[in-house]
XYZ file of C-alpha atoms in Angstrom:
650
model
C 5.930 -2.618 -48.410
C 9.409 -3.923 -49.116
C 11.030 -2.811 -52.671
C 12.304 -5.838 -54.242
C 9.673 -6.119 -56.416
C 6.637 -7.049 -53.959
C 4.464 -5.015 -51.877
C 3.928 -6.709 -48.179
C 4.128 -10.574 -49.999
C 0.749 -9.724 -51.631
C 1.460 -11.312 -55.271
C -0.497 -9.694 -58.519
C -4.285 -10.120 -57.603
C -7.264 -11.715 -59.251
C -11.097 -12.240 -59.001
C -12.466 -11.606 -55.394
C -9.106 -10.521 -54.022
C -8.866 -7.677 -56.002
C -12.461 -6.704 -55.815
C -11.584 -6.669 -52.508
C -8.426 -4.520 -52.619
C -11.120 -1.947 -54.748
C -13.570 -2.237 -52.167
C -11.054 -1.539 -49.584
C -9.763 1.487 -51.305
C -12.760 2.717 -51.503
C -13.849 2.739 -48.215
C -10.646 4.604 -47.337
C -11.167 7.220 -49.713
C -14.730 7.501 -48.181
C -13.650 7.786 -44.592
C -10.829 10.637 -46.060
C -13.829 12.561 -47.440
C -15.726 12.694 -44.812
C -13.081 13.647 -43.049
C -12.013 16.348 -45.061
C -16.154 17.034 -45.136
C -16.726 17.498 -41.570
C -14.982 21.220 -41.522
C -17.756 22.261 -43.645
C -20.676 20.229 -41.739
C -18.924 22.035 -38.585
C -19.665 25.672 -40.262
C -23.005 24.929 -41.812
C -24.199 23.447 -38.271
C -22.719 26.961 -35.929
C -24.357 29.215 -38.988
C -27.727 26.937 -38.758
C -27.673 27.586 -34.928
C -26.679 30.547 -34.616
C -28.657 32.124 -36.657
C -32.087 29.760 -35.463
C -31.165 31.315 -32.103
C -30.972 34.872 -33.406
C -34.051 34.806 -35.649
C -36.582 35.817 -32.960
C -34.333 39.024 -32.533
C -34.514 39.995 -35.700
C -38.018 39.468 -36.009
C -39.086 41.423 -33.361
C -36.619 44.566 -33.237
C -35.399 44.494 -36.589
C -32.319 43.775 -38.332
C -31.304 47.733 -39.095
C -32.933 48.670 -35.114
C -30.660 45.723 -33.632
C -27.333 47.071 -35.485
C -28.045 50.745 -35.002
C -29.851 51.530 -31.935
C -28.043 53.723 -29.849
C -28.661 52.105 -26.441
C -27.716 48.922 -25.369
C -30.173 48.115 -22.207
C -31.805 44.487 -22.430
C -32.713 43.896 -18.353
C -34.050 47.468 -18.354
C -38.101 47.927 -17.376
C -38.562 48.893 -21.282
C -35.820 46.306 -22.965
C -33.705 48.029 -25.679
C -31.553 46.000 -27.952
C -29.473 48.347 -30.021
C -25.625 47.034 -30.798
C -24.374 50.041 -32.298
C -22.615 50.927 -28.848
C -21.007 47.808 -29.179
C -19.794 48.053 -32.409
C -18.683 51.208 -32.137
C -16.624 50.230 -29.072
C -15.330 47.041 -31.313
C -14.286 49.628 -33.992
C -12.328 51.925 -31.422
C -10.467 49.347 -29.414
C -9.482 47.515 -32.542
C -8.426 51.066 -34.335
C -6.694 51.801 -31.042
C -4.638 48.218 -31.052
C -3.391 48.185 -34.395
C -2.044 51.761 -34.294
C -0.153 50.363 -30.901
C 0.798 47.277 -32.776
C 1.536 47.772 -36.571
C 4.357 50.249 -36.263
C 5.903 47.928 -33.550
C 5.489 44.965 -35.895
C 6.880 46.070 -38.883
C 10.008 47.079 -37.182
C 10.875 43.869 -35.763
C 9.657 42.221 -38.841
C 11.966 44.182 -41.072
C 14.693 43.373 -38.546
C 14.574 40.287 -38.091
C 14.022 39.694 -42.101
C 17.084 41.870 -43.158
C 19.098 43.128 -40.466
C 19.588 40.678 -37.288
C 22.251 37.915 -37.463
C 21.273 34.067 -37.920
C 22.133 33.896 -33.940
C 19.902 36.991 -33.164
C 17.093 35.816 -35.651
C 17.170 32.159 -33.976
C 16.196 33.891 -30.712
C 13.842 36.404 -31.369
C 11.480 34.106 -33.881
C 10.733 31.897 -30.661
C 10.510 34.864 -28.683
C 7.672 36.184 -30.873
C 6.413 32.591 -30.631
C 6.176 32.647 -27.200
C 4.259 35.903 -27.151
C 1.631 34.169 -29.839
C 2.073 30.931 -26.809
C 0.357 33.046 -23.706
C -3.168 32.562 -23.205
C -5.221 35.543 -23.505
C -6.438 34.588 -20.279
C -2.783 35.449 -18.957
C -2.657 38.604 -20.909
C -5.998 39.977 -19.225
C -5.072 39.027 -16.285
C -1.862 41.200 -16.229
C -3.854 44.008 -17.893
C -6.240 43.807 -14.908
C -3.734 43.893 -12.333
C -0.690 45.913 -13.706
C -1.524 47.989 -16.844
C -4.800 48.964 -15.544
C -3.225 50.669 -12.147
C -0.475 51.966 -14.093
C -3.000 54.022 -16.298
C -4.948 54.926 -13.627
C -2.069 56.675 -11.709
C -0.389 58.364 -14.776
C -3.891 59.800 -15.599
C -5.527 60.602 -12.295
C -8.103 58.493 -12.852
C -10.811 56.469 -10.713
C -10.193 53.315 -12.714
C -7.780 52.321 -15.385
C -10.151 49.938 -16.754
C -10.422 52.230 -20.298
C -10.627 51.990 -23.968
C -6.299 52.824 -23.569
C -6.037 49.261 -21.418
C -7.959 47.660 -23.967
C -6.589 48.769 -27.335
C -2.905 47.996 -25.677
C -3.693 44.640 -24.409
C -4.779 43.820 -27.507
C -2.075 45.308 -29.482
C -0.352 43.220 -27.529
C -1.667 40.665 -28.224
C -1.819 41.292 -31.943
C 1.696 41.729 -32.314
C 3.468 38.073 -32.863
C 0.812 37.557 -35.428
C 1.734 40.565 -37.677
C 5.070 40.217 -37.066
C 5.304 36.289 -38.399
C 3.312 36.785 -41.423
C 5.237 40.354 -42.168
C 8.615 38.435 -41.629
C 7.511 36.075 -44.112
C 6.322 38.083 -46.574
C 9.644 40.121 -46.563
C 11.801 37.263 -46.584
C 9.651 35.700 -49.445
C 10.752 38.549 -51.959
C 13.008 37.624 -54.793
C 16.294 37.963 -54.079
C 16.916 39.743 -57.606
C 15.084 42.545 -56.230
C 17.914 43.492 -53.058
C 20.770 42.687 -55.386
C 19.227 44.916 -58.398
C 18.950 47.649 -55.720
C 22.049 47.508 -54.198
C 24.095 46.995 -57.522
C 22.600 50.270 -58.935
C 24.312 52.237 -55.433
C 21.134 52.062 -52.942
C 21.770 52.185 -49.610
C 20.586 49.304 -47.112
C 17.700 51.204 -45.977
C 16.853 52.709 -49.900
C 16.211 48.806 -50.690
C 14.249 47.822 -47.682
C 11.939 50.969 -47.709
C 11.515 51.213 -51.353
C 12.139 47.863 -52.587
C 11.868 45.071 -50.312
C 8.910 46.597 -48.277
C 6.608 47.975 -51.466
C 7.119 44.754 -52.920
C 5.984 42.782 -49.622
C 2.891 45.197 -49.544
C 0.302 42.810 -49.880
C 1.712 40.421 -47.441
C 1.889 43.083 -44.719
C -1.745 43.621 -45.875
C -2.905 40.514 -44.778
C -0.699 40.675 -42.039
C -2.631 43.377 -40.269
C -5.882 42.139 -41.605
C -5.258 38.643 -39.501
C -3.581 40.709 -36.688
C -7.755 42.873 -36.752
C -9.027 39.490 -36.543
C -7.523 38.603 -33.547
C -8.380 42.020 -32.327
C -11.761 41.545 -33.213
C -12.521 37.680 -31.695
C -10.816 38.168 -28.778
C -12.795 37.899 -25.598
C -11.118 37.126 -22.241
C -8.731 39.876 -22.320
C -10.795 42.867 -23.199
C -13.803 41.713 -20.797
C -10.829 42.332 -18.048
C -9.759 45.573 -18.835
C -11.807 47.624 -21.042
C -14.555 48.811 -18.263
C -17.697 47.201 -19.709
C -19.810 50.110 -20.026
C -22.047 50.129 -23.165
C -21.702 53.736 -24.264
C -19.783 55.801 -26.954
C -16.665 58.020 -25.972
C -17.721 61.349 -25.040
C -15.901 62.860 -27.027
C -15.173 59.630 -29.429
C -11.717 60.258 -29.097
C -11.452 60.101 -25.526
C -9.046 57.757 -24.879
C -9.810 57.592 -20.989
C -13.623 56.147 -21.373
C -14.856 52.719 -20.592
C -16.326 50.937 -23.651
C -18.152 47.028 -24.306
C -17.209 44.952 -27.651
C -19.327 42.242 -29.217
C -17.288 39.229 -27.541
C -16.884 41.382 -24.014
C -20.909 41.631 -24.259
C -21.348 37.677 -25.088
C -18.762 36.809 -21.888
C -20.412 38.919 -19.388
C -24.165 38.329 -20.120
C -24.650 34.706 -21.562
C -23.777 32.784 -18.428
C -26.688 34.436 -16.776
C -29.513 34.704 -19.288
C -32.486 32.791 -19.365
C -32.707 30.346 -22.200
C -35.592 31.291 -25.340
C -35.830 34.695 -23.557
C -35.454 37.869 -25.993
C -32.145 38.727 -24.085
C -30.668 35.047 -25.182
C -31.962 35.364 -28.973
C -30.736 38.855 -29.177
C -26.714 37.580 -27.619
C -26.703 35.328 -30.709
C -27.865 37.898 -32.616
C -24.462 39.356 -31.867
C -22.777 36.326 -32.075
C -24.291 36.814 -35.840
C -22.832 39.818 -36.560
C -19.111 38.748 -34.638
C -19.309 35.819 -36.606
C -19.702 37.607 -40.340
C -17.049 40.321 -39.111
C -14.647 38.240 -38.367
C -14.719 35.779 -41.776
C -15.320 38.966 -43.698
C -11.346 39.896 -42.207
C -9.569 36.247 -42.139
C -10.666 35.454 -45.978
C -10.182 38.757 -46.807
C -6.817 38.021 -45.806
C -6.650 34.721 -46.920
C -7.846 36.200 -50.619
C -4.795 38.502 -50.132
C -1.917 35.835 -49.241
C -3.342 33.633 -51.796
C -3.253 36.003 -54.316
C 0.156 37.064 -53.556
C 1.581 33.557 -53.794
C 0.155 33.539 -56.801
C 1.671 36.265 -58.106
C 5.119 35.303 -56.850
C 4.807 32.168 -58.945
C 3.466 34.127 -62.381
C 5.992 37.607 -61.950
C 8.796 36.061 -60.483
C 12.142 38.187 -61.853
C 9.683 41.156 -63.213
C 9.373 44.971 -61.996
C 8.756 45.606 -58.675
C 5.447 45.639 -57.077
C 4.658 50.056 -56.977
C 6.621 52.022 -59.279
C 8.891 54.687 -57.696
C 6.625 57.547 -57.934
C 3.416 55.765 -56.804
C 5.952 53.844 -53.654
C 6.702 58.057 -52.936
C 2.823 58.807 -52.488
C 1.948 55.805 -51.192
C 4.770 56.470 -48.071
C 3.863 60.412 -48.272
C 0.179 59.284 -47.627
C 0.834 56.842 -45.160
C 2.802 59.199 -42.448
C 0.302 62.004 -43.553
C -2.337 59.504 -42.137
C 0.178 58.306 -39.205
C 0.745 62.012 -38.242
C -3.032 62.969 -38.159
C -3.831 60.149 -36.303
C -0.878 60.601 -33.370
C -2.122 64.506 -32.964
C -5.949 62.939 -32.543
C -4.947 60.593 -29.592
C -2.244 63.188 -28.047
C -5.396 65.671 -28.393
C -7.607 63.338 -25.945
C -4.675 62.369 -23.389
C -2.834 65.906 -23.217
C -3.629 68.968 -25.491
C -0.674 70.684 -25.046
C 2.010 68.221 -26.524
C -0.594 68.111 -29.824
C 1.513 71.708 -31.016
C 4.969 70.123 -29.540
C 4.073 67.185 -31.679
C 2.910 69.045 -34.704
C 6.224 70.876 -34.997
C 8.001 68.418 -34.492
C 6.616 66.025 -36.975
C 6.798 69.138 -39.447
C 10.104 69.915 -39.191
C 10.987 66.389 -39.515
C 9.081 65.983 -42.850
C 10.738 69.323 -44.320
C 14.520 68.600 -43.279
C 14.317 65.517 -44.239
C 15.408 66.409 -48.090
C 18.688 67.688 -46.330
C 19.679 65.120 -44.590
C 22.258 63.193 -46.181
C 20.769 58.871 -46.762
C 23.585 57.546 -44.392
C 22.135 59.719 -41.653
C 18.383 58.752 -43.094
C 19.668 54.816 -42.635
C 20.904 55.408 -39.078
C 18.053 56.886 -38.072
C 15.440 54.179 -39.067
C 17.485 51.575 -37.966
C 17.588 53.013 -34.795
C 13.916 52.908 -34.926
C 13.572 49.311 -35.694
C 15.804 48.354 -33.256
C 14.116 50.556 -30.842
C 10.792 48.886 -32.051
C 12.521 45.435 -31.830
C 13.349 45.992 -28.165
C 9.781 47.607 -27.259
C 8.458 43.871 -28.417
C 10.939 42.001 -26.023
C 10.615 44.529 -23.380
C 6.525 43.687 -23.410
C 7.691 39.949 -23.218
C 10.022 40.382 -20.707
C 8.339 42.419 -18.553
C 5.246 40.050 -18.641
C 6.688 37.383 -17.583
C 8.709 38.501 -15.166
C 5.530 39.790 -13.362
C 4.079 36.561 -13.223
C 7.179 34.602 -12.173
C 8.333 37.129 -9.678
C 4.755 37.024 -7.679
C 3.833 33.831 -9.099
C 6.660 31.484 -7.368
C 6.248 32.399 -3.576
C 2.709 30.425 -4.386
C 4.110 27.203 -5.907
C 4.531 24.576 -3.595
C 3.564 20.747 -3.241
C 0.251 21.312 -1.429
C -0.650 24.151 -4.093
C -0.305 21.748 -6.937
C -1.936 18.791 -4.994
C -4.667 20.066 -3.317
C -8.186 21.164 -3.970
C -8.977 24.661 -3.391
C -10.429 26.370 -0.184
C -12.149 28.958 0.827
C -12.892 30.607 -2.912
C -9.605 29.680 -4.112
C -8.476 32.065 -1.714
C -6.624 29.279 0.487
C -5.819 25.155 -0.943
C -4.563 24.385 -4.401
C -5.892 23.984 -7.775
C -5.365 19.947 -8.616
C -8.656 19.407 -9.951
C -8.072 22.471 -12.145
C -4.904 21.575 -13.516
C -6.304 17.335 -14.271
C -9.170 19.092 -15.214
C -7.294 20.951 -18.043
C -5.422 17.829 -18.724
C -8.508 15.774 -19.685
C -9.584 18.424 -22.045
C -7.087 18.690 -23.800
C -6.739 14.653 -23.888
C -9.823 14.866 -25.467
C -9.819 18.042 -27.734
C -6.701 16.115 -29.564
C -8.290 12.493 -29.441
C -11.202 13.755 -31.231
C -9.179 16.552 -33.527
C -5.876 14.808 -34.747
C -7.586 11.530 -36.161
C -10.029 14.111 -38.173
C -7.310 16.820 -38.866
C -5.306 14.249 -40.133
C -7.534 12.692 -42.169
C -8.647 15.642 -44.158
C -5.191 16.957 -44.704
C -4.557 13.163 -46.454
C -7.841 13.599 -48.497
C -6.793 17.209 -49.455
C -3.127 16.207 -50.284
C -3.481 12.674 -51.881
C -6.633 11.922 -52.935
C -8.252 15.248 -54.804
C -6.658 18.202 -56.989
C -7.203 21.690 -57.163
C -11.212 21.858 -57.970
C -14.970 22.839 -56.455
C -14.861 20.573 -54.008
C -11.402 21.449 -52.745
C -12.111 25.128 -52.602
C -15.471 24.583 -50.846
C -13.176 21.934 -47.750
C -10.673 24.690 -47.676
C -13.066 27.712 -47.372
C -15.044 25.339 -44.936
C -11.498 25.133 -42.552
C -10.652 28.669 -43.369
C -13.978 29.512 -42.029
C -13.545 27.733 -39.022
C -9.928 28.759 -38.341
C -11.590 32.277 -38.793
C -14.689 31.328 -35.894
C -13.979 33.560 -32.798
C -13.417 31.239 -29.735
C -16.585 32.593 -27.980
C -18.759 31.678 -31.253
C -17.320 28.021 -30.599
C -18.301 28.742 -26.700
C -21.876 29.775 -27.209
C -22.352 27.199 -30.517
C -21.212 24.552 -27.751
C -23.840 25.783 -25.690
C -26.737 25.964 -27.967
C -26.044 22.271 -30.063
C -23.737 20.274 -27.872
C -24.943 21.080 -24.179
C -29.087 21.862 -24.965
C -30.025 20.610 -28.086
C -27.607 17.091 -27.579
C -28.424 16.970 -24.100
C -24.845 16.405 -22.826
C -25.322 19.078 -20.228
C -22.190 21.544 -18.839
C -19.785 18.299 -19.014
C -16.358 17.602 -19.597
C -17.229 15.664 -23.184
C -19.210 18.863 -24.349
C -16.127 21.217 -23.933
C -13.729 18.442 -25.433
C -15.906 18.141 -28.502
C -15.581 22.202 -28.694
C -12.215 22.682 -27.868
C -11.558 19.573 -30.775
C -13.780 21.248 -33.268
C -11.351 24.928 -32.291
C -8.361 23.210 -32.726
C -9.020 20.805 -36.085
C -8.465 23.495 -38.244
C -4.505 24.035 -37.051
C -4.460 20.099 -37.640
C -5.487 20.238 -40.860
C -3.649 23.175 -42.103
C 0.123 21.511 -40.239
C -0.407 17.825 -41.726
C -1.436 19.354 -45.233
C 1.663 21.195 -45.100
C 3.791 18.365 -43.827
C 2.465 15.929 -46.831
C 3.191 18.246 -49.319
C 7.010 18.410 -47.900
C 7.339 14.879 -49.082
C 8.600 14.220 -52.393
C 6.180 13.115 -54.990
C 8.823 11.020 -56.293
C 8.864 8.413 -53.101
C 5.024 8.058 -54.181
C 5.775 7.541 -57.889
C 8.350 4.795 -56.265
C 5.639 3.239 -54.345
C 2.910 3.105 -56.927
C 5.022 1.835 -59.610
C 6.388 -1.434 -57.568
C 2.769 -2.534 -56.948
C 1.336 -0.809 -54.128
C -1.792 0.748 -53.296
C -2.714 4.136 -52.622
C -3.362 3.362 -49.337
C 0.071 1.195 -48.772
C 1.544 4.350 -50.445
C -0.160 6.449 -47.933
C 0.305 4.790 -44.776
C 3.966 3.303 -45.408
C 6.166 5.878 -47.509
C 4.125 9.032 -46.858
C 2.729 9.835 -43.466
C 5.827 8.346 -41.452
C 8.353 11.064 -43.114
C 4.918 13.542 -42.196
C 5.402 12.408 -38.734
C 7.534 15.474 -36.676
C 5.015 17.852 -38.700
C 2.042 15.878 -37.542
C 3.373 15.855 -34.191
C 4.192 19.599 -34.445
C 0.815 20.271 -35.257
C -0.731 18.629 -32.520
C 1.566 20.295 -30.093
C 0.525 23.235 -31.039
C -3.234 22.388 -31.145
C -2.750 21.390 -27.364
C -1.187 24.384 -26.457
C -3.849 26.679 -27.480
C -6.241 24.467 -26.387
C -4.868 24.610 -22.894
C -5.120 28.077 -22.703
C -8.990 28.602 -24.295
C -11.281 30.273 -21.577
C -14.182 30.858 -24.043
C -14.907 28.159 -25.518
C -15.295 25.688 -22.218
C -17.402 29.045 -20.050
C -20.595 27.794 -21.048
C -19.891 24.020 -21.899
C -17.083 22.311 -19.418
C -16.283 24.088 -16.539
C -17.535 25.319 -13.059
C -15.169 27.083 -10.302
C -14.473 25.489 -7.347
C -14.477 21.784 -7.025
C -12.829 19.458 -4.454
C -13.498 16.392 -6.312
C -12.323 15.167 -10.010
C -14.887 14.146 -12.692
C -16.481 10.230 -11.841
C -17.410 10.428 -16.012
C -16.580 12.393 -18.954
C -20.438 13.866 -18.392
C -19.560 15.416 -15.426
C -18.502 19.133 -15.586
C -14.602 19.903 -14.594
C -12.268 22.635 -13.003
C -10.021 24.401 -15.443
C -7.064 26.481 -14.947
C -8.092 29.573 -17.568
C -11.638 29.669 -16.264
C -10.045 29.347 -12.426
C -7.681 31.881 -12.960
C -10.427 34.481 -14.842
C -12.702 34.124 -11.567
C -9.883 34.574 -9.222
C -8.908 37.509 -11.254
C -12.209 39.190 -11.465
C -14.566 38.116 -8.441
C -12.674 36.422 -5.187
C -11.061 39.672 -3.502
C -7.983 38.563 -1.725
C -6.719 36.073 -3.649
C -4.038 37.575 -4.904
C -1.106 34.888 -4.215
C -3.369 32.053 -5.419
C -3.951 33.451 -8.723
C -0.476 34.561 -9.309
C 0.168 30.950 -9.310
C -2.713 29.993 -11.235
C -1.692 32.066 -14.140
C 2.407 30.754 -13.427
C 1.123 27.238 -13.853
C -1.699 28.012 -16.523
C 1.559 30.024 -18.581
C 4.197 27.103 -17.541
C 2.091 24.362 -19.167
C 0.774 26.714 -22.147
C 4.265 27.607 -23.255
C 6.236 24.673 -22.394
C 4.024 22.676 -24.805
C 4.703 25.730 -27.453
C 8.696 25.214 -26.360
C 8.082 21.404 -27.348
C 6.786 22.111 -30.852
C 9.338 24.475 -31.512
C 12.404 22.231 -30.426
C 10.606 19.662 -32.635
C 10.515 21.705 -35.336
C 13.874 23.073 -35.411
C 15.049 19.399 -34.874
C 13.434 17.982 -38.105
C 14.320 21.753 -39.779
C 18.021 20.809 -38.726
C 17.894 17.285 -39.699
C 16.930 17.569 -43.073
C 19.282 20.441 -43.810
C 22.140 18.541 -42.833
């Protein structure tokens, strides 16, 4: 479209040509539906299989037998299908994770929100980033190897594989997740509220603890509500370290036992079961019960974030968010909780530092009163720059273990050659081509539909029913653990589609993982652009379409791209998802057709890790290469990002 007056040298239209034009339009608008459809078909079709698969489970045990049965046995003589081990064991390591991980996250979010410089903020958002960019894959595998042996020697224990490894790993692993949304939600209150608080004579610290903070509350909410999501779907990295035995602490608090979760459970025993049996019916029975956990959490906090945007927009200027008496209980309750807590776990590791502790934490709480607020100030922001540190200190440290054992094993013959003996000896080409034609395909099947949707959602439909139900659909899916996708791969795409363990059945899973991180980038990049270049458009004779595809989506571009970056990244790194649809270990020879099964490096790197003794140089540079290509595709987005940020600021 030109803007002199015409629109691409098509003239004001008449009789068939513009019945045509409709027509087309139309059909565009159809294909955008669908498109925007197909996140709910996606959800409808796992829930339809998953729970047709877990039905006979149900049936014959018993919906309140198979969530509270105290023993978890199902190839014993006498099977015994009870969860409630497992869910128990879910509850602790998760519990466990986010008291590693919240107190470390809400430091560095409140420093890099309030107190770090432009300079120091500009490095430690991507360095956050990259700790959301290492596949969880990666993370178990340095659990396995280092935090694992360090807990066993500090403890004097047989094996460090314990409900400690697991609940650190995954607070962890939990941590760039509450720490971006936190950020955000600090950053995003109204500036009135600092400069009322410091105008009135309250210190730096005053404002941030009992303004800025109480007034972010229900961001940080759903902050820690996504970061127990990820807790709570993650599979790789808590099959690796958290022992695998299906029991309940003895005593509960007993930091030092092994312990199974739901997604640990579905790893271990689903590539071995026999197909129909009880044992399969009764793994998607927990698939079930992952599954409703899990969306039960992410719209929970989805509710929460909307809610608060909404009230941004509708209070904007107004009181703050707790008034000061109910912001002094809700703090006094809050370390009451934090305290009881610490002396429970300090009870289970070492009783004697539970009184050292005590005191401690009770002196603190009485002199407090007496100490003057500049002394009060130094002393938390000590603490979240001490916290701030701790995060880049856990990022530091592992990658530096990878790199520093992982580059004796890079050479030309490692990266060319198929592997020997195990993986013990040769190199892992087919795995890394093997990883580069799924992701090929994830994104050749997910951007056109991610894409698509976003358009539909932006341009062609307002706030309504149908809107709500596409959005709940993708925040459903975003929301789907990544072993759900795995074993919903299995069931539909592999048996009942008949595409066998092939690479097209683990790109069509990876695609359908990824399209939600499409959607949500393009729908954010299209709502960037101004509504007056479409006003422009429209009113000098063009179509919605022209309007679409000419003025609106190339501006959307770097977002687009952004978002697909991304989508490959985490793609890249997926182990779940591809177990039981894509993959197989050891392979000299790449795929002849995309319905032959593949090597991939996450799935390579997991068995090295866990079942080829003597391996250990090989899969040091599995999980260099695995974390090189991972992050350097995270890097790419980012640089992208900050380019077009840059850009359009200037």
């Amino acid at each position: 479209m030109d803007f002199t007056g015409k629109t691409n040298g098509v003239t004001p239209r008449s009789g068939n040509t513009a019945r045509l034009f409709v027509l087309k339009e139309r059909s565009v608008k159809s294909v955008f539906f669908f498109t925007a459809a197909f996140a709910v078909i996606v959800v409808s079709f796992i829930l339809l299989f998953l729970f047709r698969d877990a039905s006979p489970i149900f049936a014959d045990v018993g919906i309140a037998n198979f969530l509270f049965g105290p023993v978890w046995a199902p190839t014993a003589a006498e099977p015994l299908y009870g969860i409630w081990p497992l869910i128990v064991g879910t509850l602790l390591v998760t519990l466990g994770a986010m008291i590693f991980s919240v107190p470390l996250s809400l430091g560095c979010a409140i420093y890099i929100s309030e107190l770090a410089s432009p300079k120091v903020r500009a490095v430690l958002k991507p360095a956050v980033e990259l700790l959301a960019g290492i596949p969880s894959v990666v993370y178990g595998f340095f659990g396995l190897i280092v935090l694992t042996n360090f807990i066993r020697v500090s403890f004097d224990i047989p094996s460090g594989e314990t409900w400690l490894a697991a609940s650190v790993l995954l607070g962890i692993m939990a941590l760039p997740t509450i720490i971006s949304v936190s950020e955000d939600a600090i950053s995003s209150v109204p500036h009135e509220y600092k400069e009322g608080s410091l105008a009135i004579g309250a210190t730096r610290w005053q404002t941030i603890s009992q303004v800025l903070v109480p007034a972010a509350l229900s961001g940080i909410a759903a902050a820690i509500i996504l970061g127990i999501g990820r807790v709570v779907g993650e599979t790789m990295a808590v099959l690796m370290v958290a022992g695998n035995a299906a029991i309940i602490p003895d005593p509960i608090w007993n930091l030092l036992s092994p312990l199974r979760t739901l997604t640990a459970t579905l790893g271990i025993e689903m590539g071995e079961v026999p197909v129909g049996s009880e044992h399969y019916s009764a793994l998607f029975g927990i698939a079930v019960v992952l599954l409703i956990i899990t969306l039960i959490i992410n719209l929970s906090a989805v509710a929460i974030l909307h809610w608060l945007k909404e009230r941004r927009t509708t209070t904007a200027g107004k009181q703050p968010f707790l008034a000061p008496e109910t912001r002094r209980k809700v703090v006094f309750i809050a370390e009451m909780l934090a305290l009881a807590v610490l002396l429970v776990f300090l009870t289970s590791v070492s009783w004697w530092l539970a009184p050292v502790i005590l005191m401690a934490c009770c002196l603190w709480l009485a002199g407090r009163p007496y100490l003057s607020e500049k002394r009060i100030q130094t002393l938390a922001f000590c603490l979240v720059g001490l916290a701030t540190i701790i995060v880049l200190a856990i990022l530091f440290i592992i990658l530096s273990d990878i790199v520093v054992h992982g580059l004796p094993a890079l050479s030309w013959d490692f990266l060319t050659q198929p592997p020997r003996d195990l993986g013990r000896e040769g190199g892992i080409f087919p795995a890394i081509i093997g990883t580069l034609y799924l992701i090929a395909g994830a994104i050749a099947i997910a951007l056109p539909l991610g894409v698509g949707a976003a358009v539909y959602l932006v341009e062609y439909t307002r706030e309504g029913k149908i809107t709500k139900v596409i959005r709940t659909g993708v925040d459903l899916l975003n929301g789907t653990p990544s072993i759900v996708f795995g074993l919903f791969g299995f069931a539909f795409i592999v048996l009942y589609l008949n595409l066998g363990v092939s690479l097209l059945a683990g790109q069509i899973t990876l695609a359908l993982m990824v399209l939600p991180t499409v959607i949500r980038t393009t729908e954010e990049s299209l709502k960037n652009i101004p509504q007056s270049l479409r006003e422009g458009s429209l009113a000098l004779g063009a179509t919605k379409w022209q309007t679409i595809s000419q003025v609106v989506i190339p501006p959307a571009v770097p977002g687009i791209v952004t978002g697909a970056i991304l989508s490959i990244g985490r793609a890249a790194g997926e182990t779940a998802p591809i177990m039981f649809t894509a993959v197989v270990f050891s392979s000299r020879f790449l795929p002849d057709s995309v319905f032959d099964p593949v090597m991939a490096l996450p799935y390579h790197l997991f068995i090295l890790a866990t079942n080829v003794p003597g391996s250990s140089m090989n899969k040091y540079g599995t999980a260099l290469v695995l974390l090189l290509l991972v992050i350097g595709f995270y890097a790419v987005a980012i640089l992208v990002r900050t380019h077009f940020q840059n850009k359009a600021r200037g």
